[in-house]
Short mmCIF file of C-alpha atoms in Angstrom, two decimals:
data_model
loop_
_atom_site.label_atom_id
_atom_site.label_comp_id
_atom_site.label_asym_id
_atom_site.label_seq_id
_atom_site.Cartn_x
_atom_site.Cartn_y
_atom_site.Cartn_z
CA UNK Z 35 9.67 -38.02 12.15
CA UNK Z 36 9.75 -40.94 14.53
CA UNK Z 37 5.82 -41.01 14.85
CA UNK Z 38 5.63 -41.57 10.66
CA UNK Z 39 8.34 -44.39 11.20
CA UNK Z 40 6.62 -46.09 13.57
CA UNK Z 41 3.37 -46.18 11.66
CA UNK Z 42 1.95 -43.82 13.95
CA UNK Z 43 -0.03 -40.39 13.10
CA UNK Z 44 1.61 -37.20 13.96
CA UNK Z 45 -0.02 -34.63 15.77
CA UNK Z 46 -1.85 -31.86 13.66
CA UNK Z 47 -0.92 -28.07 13.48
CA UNK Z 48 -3.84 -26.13 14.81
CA UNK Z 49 -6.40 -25.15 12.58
CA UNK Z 50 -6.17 -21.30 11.68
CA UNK Z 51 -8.82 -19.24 13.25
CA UNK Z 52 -12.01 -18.35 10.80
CA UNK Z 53 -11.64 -22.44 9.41
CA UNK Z 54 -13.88 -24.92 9.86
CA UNK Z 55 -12.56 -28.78 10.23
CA UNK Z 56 -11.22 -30.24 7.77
CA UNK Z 57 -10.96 -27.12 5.45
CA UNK Z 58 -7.09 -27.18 4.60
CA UNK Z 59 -5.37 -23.69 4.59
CA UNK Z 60 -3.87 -22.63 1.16
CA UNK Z 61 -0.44 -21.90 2.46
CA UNK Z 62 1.62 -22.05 -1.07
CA UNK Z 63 -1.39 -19.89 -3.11
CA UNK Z 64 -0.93 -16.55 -0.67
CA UNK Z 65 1.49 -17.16 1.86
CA UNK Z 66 -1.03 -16.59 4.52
CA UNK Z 67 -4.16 -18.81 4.72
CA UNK Z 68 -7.31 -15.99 3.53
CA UNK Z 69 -10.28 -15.98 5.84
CA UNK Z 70 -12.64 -18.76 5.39
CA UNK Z 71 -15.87 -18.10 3.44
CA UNK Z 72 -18.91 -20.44 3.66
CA UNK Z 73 -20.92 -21.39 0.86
CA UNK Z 74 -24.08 -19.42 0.41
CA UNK Z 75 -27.41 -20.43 2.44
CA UNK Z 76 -29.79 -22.16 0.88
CA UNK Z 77 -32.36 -19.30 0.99
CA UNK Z 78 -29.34 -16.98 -1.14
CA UNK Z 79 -29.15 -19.81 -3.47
CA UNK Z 80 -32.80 -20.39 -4.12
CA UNK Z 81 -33.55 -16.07 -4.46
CA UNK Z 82 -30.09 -16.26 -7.22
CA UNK Z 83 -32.04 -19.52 -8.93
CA UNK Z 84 -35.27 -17.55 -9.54
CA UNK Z 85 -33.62 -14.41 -10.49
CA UNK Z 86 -31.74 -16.18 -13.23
CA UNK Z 87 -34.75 -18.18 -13.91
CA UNK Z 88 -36.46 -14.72 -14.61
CA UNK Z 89 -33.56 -13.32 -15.91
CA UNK Z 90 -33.42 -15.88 -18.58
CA UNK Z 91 -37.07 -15.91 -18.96
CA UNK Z 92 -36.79 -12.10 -19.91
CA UNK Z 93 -33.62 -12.61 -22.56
CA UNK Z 94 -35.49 -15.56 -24.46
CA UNK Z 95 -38.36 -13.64 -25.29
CA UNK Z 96 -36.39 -10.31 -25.96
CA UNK Z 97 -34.65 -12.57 -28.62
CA UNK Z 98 -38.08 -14.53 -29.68
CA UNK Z 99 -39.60 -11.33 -30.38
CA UNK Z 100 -36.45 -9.40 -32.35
CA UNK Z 101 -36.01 -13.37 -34.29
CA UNK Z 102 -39.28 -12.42 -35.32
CA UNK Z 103 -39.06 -9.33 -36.82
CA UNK Z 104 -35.83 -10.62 -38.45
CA UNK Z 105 -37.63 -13.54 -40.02
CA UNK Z 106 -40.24 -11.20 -41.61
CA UNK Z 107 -37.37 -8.74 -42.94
CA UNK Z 108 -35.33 -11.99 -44.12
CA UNK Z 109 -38.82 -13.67 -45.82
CA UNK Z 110 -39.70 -9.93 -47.50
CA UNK Z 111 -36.45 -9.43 -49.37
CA UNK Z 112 -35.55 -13.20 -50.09
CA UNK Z 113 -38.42 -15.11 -50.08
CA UNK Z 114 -39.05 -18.02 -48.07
CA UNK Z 115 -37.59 -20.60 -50.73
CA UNK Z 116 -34.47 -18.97 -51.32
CA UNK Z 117 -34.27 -17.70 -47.42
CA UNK Z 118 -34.15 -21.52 -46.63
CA UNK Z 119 -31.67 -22.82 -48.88
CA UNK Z 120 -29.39 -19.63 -48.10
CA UNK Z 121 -29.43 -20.51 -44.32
CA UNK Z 122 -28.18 -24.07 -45.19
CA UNK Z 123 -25.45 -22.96 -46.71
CA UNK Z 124 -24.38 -20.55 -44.16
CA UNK Z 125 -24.99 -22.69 -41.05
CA UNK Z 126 -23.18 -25.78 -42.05
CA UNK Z 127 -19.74 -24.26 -42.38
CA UNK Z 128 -20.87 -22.56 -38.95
CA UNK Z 129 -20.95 -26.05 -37.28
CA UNK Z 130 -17.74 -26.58 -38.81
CA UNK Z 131 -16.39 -23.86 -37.07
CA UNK Z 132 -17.83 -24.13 -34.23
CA UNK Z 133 -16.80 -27.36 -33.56
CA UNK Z 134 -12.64 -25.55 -33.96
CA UNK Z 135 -13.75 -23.19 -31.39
CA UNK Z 136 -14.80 -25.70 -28.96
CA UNK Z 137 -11.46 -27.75 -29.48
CA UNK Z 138 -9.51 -24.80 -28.42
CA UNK Z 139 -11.73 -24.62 -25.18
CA UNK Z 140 -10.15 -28.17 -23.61
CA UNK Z 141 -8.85 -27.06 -20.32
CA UNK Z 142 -12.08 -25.24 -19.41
CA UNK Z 143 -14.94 -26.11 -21.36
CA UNK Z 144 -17.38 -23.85 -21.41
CA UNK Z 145 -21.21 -25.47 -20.73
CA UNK Z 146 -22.60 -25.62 -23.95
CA UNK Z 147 -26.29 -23.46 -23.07
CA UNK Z 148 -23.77 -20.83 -22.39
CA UNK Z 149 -22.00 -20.51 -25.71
CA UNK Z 150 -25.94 -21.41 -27.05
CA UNK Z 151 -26.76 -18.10 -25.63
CA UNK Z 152 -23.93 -16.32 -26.85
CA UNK Z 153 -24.11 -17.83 -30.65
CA UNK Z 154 -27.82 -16.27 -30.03
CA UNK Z 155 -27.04 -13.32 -29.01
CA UNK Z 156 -24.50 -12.47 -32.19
CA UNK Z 157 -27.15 -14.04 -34.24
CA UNK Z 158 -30.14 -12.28 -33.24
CA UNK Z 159 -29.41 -9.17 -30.69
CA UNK Z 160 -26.33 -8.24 -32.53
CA UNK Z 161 -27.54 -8.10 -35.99
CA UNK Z 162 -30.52 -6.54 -35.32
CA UNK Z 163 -29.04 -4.10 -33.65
CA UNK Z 164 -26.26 -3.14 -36.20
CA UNK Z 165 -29.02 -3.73 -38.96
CA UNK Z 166 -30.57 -0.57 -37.20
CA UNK Z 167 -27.76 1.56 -36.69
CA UNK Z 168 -26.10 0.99 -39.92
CA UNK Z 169 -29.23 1.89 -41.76
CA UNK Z 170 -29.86 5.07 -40.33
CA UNK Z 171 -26.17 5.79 -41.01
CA UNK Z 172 -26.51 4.46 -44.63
CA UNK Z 173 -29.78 7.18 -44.78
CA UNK Z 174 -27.94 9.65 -43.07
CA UNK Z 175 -25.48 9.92 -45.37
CA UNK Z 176 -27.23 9.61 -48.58
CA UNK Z 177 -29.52 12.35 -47.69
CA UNK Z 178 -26.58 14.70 -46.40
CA UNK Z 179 -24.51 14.02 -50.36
CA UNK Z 180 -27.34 14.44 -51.99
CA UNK Z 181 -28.34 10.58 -52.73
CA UNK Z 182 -25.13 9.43 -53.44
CA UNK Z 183 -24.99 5.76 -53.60
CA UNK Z 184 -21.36 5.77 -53.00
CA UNK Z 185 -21.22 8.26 -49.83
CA UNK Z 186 -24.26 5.88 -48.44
CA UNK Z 187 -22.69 3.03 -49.17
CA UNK Z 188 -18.86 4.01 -48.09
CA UNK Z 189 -20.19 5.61 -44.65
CA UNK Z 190 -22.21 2.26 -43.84
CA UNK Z 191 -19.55 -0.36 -44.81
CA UNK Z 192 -16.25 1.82 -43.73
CA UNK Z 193 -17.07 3.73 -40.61
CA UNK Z 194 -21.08 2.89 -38.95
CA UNK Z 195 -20.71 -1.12 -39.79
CA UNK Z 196 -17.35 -1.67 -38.04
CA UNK Z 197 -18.63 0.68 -34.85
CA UNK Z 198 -22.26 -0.50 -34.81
CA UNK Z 199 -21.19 -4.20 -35.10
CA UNK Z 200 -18.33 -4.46 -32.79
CA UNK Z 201 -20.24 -2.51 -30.00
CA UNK Z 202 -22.98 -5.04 -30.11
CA UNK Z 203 -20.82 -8.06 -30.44
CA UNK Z 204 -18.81 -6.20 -27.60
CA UNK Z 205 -21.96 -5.85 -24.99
CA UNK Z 206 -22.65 -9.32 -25.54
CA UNK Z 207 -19.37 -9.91 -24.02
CA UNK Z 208 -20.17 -7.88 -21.18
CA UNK Z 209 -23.07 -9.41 -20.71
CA UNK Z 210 -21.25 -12.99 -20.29
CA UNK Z 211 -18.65 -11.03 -17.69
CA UNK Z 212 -21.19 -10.04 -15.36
CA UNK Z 213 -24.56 -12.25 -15.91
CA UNK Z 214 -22.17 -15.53 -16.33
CA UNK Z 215 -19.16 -14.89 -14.40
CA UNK Z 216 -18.73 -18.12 -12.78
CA UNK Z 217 -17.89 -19.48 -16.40
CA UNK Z 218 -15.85 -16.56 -17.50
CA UNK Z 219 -12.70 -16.92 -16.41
CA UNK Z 220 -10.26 -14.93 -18.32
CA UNK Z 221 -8.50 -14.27 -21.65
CA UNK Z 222 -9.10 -17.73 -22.90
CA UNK Z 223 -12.44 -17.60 -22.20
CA UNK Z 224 -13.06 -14.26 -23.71
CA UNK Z 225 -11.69 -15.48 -27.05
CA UNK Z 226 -14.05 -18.55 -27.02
CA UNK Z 227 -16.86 -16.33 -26.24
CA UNK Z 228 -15.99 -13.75 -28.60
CA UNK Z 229 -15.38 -15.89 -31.86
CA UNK Z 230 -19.18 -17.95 -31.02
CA UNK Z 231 -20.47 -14.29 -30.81
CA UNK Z 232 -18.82 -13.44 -33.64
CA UNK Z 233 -19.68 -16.99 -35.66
CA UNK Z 234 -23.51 -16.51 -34.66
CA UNK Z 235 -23.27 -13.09 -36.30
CA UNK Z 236 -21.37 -13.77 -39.36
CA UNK Z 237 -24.00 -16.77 -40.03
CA UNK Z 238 -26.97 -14.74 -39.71
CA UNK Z 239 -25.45 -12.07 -41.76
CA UNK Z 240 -24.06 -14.43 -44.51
CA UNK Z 241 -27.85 -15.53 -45.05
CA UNK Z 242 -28.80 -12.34 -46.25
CA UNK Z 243 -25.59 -12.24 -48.65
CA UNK Z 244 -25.93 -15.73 -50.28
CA UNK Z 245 -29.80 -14.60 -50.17
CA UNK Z 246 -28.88 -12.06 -52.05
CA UNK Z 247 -26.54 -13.23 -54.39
CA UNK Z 248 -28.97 -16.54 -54.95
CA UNK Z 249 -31.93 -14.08 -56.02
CA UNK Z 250 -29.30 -11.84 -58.70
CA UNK Z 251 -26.87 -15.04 -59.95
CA UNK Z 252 -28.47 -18.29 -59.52
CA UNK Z 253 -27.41 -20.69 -57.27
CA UNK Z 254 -23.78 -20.79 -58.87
CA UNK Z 255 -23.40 -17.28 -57.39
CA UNK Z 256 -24.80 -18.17 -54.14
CA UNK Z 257 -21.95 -20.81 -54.14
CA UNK Z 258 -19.16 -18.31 -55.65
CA UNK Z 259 -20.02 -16.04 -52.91
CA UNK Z 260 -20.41 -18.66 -49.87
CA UNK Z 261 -16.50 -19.56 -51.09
CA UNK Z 262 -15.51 -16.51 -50.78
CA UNK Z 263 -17.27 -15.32 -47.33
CA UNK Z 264 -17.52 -18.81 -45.94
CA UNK Z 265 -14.21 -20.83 -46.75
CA UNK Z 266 -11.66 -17.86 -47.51
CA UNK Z 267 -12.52 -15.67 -44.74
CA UNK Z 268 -14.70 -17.61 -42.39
CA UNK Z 269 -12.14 -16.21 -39.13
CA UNK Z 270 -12.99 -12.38 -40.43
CA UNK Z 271 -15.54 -11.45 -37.50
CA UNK Z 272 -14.06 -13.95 -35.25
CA UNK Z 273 -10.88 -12.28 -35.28
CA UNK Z 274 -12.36 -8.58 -34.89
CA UNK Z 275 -14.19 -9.79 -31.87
CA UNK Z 276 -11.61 -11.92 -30.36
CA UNK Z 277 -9.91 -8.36 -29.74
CA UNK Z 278 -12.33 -7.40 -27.73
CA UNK Z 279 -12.76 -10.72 -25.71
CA UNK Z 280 -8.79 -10.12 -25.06
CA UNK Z 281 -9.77 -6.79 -23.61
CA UNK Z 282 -12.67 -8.14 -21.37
CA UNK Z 283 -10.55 -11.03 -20.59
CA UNK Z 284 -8.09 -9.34 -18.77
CA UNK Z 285 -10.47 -7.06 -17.21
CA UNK Z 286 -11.82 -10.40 -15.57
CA UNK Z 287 -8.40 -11.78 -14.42
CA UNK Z 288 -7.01 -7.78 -13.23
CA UNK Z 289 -10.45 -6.89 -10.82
CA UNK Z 290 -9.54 -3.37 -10.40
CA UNK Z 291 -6.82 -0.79 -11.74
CA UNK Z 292 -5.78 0.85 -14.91
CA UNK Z 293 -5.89 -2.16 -17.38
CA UNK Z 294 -9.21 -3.87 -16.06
CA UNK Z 295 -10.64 -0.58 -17.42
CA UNK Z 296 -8.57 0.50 -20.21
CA UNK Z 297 -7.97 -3.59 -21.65
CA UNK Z 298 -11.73 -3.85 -22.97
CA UNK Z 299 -11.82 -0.44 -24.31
CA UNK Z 300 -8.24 -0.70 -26.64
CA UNK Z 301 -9.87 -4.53 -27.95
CA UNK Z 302 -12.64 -2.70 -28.49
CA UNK Z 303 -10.68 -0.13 -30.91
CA UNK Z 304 -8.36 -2.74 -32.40
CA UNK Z 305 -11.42 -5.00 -33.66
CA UNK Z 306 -13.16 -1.91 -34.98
CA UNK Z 307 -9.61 -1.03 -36.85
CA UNK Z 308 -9.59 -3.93 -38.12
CA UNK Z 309 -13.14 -4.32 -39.38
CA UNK Z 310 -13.19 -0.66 -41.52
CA UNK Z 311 -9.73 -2.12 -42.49
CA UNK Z 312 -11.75 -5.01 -44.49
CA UNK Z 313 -14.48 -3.35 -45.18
CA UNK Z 314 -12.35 -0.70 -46.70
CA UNK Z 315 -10.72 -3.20 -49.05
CA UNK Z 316 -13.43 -4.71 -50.03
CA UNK Z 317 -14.96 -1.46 -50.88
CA UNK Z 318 -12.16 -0.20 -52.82
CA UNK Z 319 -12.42 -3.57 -55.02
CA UNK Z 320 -15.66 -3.42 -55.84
CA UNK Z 321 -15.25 0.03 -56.87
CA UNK Z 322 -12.58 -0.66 -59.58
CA UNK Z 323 -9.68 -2.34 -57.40
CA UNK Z 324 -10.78 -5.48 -58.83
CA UNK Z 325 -10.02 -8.82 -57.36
CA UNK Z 326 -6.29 -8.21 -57.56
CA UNK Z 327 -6.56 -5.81 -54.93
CA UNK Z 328 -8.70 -7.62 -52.47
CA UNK Z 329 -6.65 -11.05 -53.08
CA UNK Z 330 -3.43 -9.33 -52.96
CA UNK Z 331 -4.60 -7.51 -49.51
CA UNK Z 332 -5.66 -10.98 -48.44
CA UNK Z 333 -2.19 -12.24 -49.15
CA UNK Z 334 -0.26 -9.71 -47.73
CA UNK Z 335 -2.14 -8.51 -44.87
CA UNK Z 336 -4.76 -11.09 -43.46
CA UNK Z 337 -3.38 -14.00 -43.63
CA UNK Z 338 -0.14 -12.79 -41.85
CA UNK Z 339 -3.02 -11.26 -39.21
CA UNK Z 340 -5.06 -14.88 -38.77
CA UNK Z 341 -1.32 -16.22 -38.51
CA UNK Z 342 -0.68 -14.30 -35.60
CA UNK Z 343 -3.53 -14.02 -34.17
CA UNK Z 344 -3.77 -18.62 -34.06
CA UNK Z 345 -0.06 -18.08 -32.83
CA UNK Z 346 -1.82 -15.73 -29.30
CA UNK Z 347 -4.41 -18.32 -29.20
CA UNK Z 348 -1.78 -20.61 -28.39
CA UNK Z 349 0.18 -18.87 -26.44
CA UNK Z 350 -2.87 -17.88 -24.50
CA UNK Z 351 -3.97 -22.03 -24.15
CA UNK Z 352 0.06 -21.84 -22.92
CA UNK Z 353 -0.87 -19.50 -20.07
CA UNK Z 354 -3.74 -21.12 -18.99
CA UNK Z 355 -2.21 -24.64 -18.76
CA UNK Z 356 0.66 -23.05 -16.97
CA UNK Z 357 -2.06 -20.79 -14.36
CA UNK Z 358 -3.76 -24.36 -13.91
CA UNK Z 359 -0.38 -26.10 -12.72
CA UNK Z 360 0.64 -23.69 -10.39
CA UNK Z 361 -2.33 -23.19 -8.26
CA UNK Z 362 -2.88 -27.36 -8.42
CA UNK Z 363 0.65 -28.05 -7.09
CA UNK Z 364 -0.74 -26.98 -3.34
CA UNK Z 365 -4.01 -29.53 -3.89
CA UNK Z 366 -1.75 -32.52 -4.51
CA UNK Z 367 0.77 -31.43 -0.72
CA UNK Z 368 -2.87 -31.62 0.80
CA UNK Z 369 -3.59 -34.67 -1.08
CA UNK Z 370 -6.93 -33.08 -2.68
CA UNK Z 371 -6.05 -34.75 -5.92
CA UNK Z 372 -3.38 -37.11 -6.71
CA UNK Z 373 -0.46 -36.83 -8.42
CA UNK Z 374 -1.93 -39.14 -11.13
CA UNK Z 375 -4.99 -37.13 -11.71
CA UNK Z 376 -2.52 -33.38 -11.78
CA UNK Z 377 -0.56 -35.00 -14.29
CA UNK Z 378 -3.37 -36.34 -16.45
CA UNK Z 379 -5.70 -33.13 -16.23
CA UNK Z 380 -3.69 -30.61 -16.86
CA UNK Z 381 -2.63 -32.82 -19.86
CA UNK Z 382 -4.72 -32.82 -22.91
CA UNK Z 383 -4.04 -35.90 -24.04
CA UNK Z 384 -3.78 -37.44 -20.87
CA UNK Z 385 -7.21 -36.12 -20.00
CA UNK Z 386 -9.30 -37.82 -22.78
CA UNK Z 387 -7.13 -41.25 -21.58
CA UNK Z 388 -8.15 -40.39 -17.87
CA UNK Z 389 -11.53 -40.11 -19.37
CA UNK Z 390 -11.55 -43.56 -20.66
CA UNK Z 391 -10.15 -44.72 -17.77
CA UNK Z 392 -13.27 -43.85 -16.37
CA UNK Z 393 -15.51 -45.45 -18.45
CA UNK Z 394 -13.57 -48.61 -18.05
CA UNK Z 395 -14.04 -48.16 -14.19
CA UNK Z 396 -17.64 -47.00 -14.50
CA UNK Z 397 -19.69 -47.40 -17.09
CA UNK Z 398 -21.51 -43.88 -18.72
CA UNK Z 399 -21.30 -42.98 -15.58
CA UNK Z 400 -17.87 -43.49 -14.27
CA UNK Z 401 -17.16 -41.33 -17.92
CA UNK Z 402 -19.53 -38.55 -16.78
CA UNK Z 403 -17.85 -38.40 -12.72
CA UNK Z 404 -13.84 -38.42 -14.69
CA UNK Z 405 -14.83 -35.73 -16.84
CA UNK Z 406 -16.82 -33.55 -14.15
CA UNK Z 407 -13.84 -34.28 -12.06
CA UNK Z 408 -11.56 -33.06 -14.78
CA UNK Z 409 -13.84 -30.13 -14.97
CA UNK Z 410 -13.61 -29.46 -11.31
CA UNK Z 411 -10.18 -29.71 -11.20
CA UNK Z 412 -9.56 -26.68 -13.22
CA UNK Z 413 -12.33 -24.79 -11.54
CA UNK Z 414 -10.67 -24.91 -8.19
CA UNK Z 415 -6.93 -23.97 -9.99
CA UNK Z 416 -8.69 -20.83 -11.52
CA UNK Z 417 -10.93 -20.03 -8.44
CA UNK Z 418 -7.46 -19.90 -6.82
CA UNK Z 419 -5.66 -17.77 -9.30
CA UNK Z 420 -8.78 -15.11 -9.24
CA UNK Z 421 -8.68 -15.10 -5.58
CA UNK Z 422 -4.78 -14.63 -5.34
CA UNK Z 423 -5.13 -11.51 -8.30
CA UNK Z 424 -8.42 -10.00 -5.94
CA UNK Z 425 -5.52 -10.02 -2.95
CA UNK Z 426 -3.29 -8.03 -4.82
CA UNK Z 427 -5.47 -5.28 -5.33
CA UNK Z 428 -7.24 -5.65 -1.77
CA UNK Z 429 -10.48 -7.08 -3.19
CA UNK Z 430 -12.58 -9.80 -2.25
CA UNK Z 431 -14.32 -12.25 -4.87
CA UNK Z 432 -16.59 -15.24 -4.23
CA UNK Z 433 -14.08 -17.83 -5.85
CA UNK Z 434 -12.70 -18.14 -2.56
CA UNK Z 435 -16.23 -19.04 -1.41
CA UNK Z 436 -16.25 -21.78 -3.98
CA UNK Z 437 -12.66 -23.41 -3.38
CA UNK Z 438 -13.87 -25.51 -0.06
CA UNK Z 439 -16.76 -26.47 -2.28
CA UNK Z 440 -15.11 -27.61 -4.99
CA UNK Z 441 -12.94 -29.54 -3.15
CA UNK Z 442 -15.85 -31.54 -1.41
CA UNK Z 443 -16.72 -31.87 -5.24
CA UNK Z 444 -13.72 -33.34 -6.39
CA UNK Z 445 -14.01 -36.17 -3.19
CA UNK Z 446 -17.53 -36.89 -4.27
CA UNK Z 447 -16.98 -37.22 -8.34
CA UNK Z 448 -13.96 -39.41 -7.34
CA UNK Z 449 -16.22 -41.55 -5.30
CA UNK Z 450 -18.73 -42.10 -8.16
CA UNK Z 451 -15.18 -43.08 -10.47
CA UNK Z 452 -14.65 -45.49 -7.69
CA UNK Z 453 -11.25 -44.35 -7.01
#
């Protein structure tokens, strides 16, 4: 236009009705700009903060007092000696792992209390829980063949174990969805949270086998055993539980309809397939199979399985970069971000140098502002995707509350990079 040419400013298009100034209309993410929605009052916010403060308050000493009671069963079978060094060597592979877990969250890290609380919860909640349930079943069963060691045993390992565990993992799951929403943001996100779940589980449960295993062989079967449960098939419960963090996944993205009901429901039943599938094998080796069963099984089936299942988790990191694009190609037309800072976030190599760049700029603190930025960033892109799946299905959701504020957040974090 003429106006640009000459250097002067062209006139602005009215702002839609329902905006305030200087909130820009998402034109490309709908088609038609969605109503505006203000942030929350300070009063809302401050009534939320003390309900999660008690909320929290609650959940830590729910899991103090059940930690206690496992610590006394733990101490009574093991001893406190052998208790220790068996929970050495089942939580340093777990940091290990971890640590993989939290590489494949990049794009959206989660904030590290929050995995904290799940690790905790498949830890403490979840193995108490099962402990429970697969007991009774183990009892159950022994008393109904008439103390058959094998019935108990088959009936707690093959069919209670895989539903009693994976139910418990699988609440903790829900209880991210709904108590943590605001971090849980889809399929991604239900894989992380599943496999910390899962990891805090297997850990806890793996002291009590290398316990075990210490107190009958020696320390050279603790070790035998923590090879074969901690370095051969460390992604075991990870991968049954990362089923059911698919399921809950895309009941987060979907709001409403058949497969936000139906998704967690079917992960549920694969990762409890899969679990009495294991269990089964390992069963049938100890009771004559021999280790050419359960290695040839191990060949043959799970390694094809953890194969396919690293090849989703890719695909899965594919989706999300490409979700993340789309919805930021609007924010650099309105000149929210740059095209700099699209190309280098939704890059992850390009992030951690846009990090740096940030330090250089900054100081610590220049660091902290490009990585909250970065952080921010993808926040808004997946506030926008949730809001534009809540349209189709003629729902609201308060990620379109958040996009205005996150884009006063991105302004103010680039102002502390000094950009």
């Amino acid at each position: 236009p003429a106006s640009i040419v000459a250097g002067k400013t062209p006139p602005q298009p009215p702002q839609p009705p329902g905006y305030p100034p200087g909130y820009p209309p998402q034109q490309g993410m709908m088609g038609t700009p969605p109503p505006f929605i203000p942030p929350p009052q300070q009063a809302k916010q401050s009534a939320g903060f003390v309900l999660q403060v008690i909320g929290f308050g609650c959940f830590g000493l729910i899991v103090f007092g059940v930690f206690g009671l496992l610590l006394l069963i733990f101490i009574a079978e093991l001893g406190l000696p052998v208790l220790i060094i068996a929970s050495i060597m089942a939580f340093v592979p777990a940091v290990f792992y971890l640590t993989i877990v939290r590489l494949v969250d990049r794009y959206d890290p989660e904030p590290m209390w929050a995995l904290a609380a799940a690790f905790v919860w498949g830890g403490v909640i979840a193995i108490f829980g099962s402990l429970l349930v697969n007991d009774t079943a183990s009892a159950i069963a022994a008393a109904a063949s008439g103390g058959s060691a094998e019935v108990a045993d088959f009936v707690g390992a093959v069919i209670s174990a895989p539903i009693a565990e994976e139910a418990m993992k699988g609440i903790g799951l829900l209880v991210v969805l709904f108590v943590l929403r605001k971090h849980f943001d889809g399929v991604v996100d239900g894989i992380v949270y599943g496999c910390v779940i899962a990891l805090g589980f297997a850990t806890v449960e793996n002291i009590l086998y290398y316990g075990r295993a210490v107190g009958e062989a020696g320390l050279g079967g603790g070790v035998v055993l923590m090879v074969l449960r901690g370095l051969l098939a460390p992604f075991s419960h990870p991968l049954f539980t990362s089923m059911t963090g698919i399921g809950v996944g895309l009941a987060r993205e979907r709001k409403r309809g058949v497969i936000a009901w139906t998704a967690p429901v079917i992960g549920y039943c694969v990762a409890v397939f899969l679990h009495a599938m294991w269990n089964l094998i390992a069963v049938l080796a100890g009771a004559g199979g021999g280790a050419e069963l359960f290695f040839g099984a191990y060949a043959v089936v799970w390694i094809p399985s953890f194969l396919i299942f690293m090849v989703a988790v890719g695909y899965c990191l594919y989706r999300e970069r490409r979700i993340i694009r789309t919805h930021l190609v609007d924010e650099v037309a309105l000149g929210v971000i740059s095209q700099d800072e699209f190309d280098s976030i939704t890059s992850l190599f390009r992030r951690s140098v846009f990090h740096v760049r940030g330090f250089k700029s900054g100081g610590f603190g220049g660091y902290r502002a490009a990585k909250g930025l970065s952080q921010t960033v993808v926040k808004l892109a997946l506030s926008k995707y949730h809001t534009l799946k809540a349209s189709e299905v003629n729902t609201q959701t308060r990620s379109l509350g958040a996009v205005p504020v996150l884009r006063q957040e991105i302004a103010r974090l680039r102002g502390e990079m000094g950009a």
